[in-house]
């Protein structure tokens, strides 16, 4: 995996996009047009034109975020603890 691509309503949050890039340590790409479903339906309705223009991508490069990584590791440990008590 070279990058993560996001879309939809939550993708409009710059803060969320940056945190996701930081957490997965991969670049995150967001289309200027976040509603991919509607765009895909329009593309199909237009007969799949080869010259269909794609919206430009905005890129969030990962940054070091030790606090976020530590919180994620704590969360993973809690999830593991819960799953082992349910077995």
XYZ file of C-alpha atoms in Angstrom:
87
model
C 0.000 0.000 0.000
C 1.466 3.312 -1.075
C -1.330 5.638 0.057
C -4.798 5.675 1.588
C -7.626 7.377 -0.307
C -10.655 8.679 1.583
C -14.016 10.125 0.605
C -17.415 10.968 2.014
C -18.550 13.435 4.615
C -15.936 12.713 7.294
C -13.177 13.187 4.735
C -13.981 16.901 4.783
C -12.259 17.151 8.176
C -8.631 18.184 7.641
C -7.797 17.222 11.227
C -9.169 13.707 10.809
C -7.344 13.238 7.512
C -4.050 14.361 9.028
C -4.474 12.104 12.068
C -5.251 9.115 9.835
C -2.121 9.785 7.794
C -0.096 10.073 10.988
C -1.582 6.924 12.486
C -1.161 4.668 9.456
C 2.167 6.307 8.539
C 1.108 6.544 4.904
C 0.159 9.496 2.711
C -3.568 10.082 2.664
C -5.283 11.342 -0.493
C -8.613 13.134 -0.563
C -10.384 14.094 -3.741
C -11.607 17.659 -4.047
C -14.913 15.947 -4.818
C -15.591 13.801 -1.755
C -18.829 12.187 -2.929
C -17.380 9.362 -5.002
C -20.657 7.442 -5.167
C -22.523 10.245 -6.928
C -19.590 10.840 -9.264
C -19.372 7.134 -10.085
C -23.067 6.955 -10.890
C -22.751 10.003 -13.143
C -19.768 8.390 -14.905
C -21.754 5.192 -15.498
C -24.814 7.151 -16.668
C -22.620 9.038 -19.136
C -21.547 5.728 -20.682
C -18.093 5.441 -19.043
C -16.376 8.105 -21.119
C -12.620 7.578 -21.376
C -11.942 11.306 -21.253
C -13.788 11.781 -17.942
C -11.877 14.273 -15.809
C -10.995 13.249 -12.279
C -11.043 15.766 -9.464
C -7.570 16.734 -8.198
C -6.290 15.023 -5.074
C -5.262 16.765 -1.882
C -2.493 14.967 -0.047
C -1.837 14.696 3.678
C 1.691 13.467 4.346
C 2.259 11.596 7.599
C 3.942 13.431 10.439
C 5.437 11.991 13.575
C 2.811 12.046 16.344
C 4.079 10.056 19.330
C 1.050 10.955 21.529
C -1.371 9.649 18.902
C 0.648 6.440 18.441
C 0.729 5.892 22.229
C -3.042 6.407 22.543
C -3.604 3.962 19.680
C -1.390 1.313 21.314
C -3.305 1.765 24.572
C -6.604 1.393 22.720
C -5.376 -1.774 20.968
C -4.306 -3.256 24.312
C -7.744 -2.487 25.805
C -9.485 -4.102 22.817
C -7.291 -7.172 23.177
C -8.097 -7.364 26.887
C -11.826 -7.156 26.192
C -11.701 -9.797 23.450
C -9.806 -12.288 25.640
C -12.293 -11.902 28.509
C -15.190 -12.690 26.142
C -13.681 -15.997 24.899
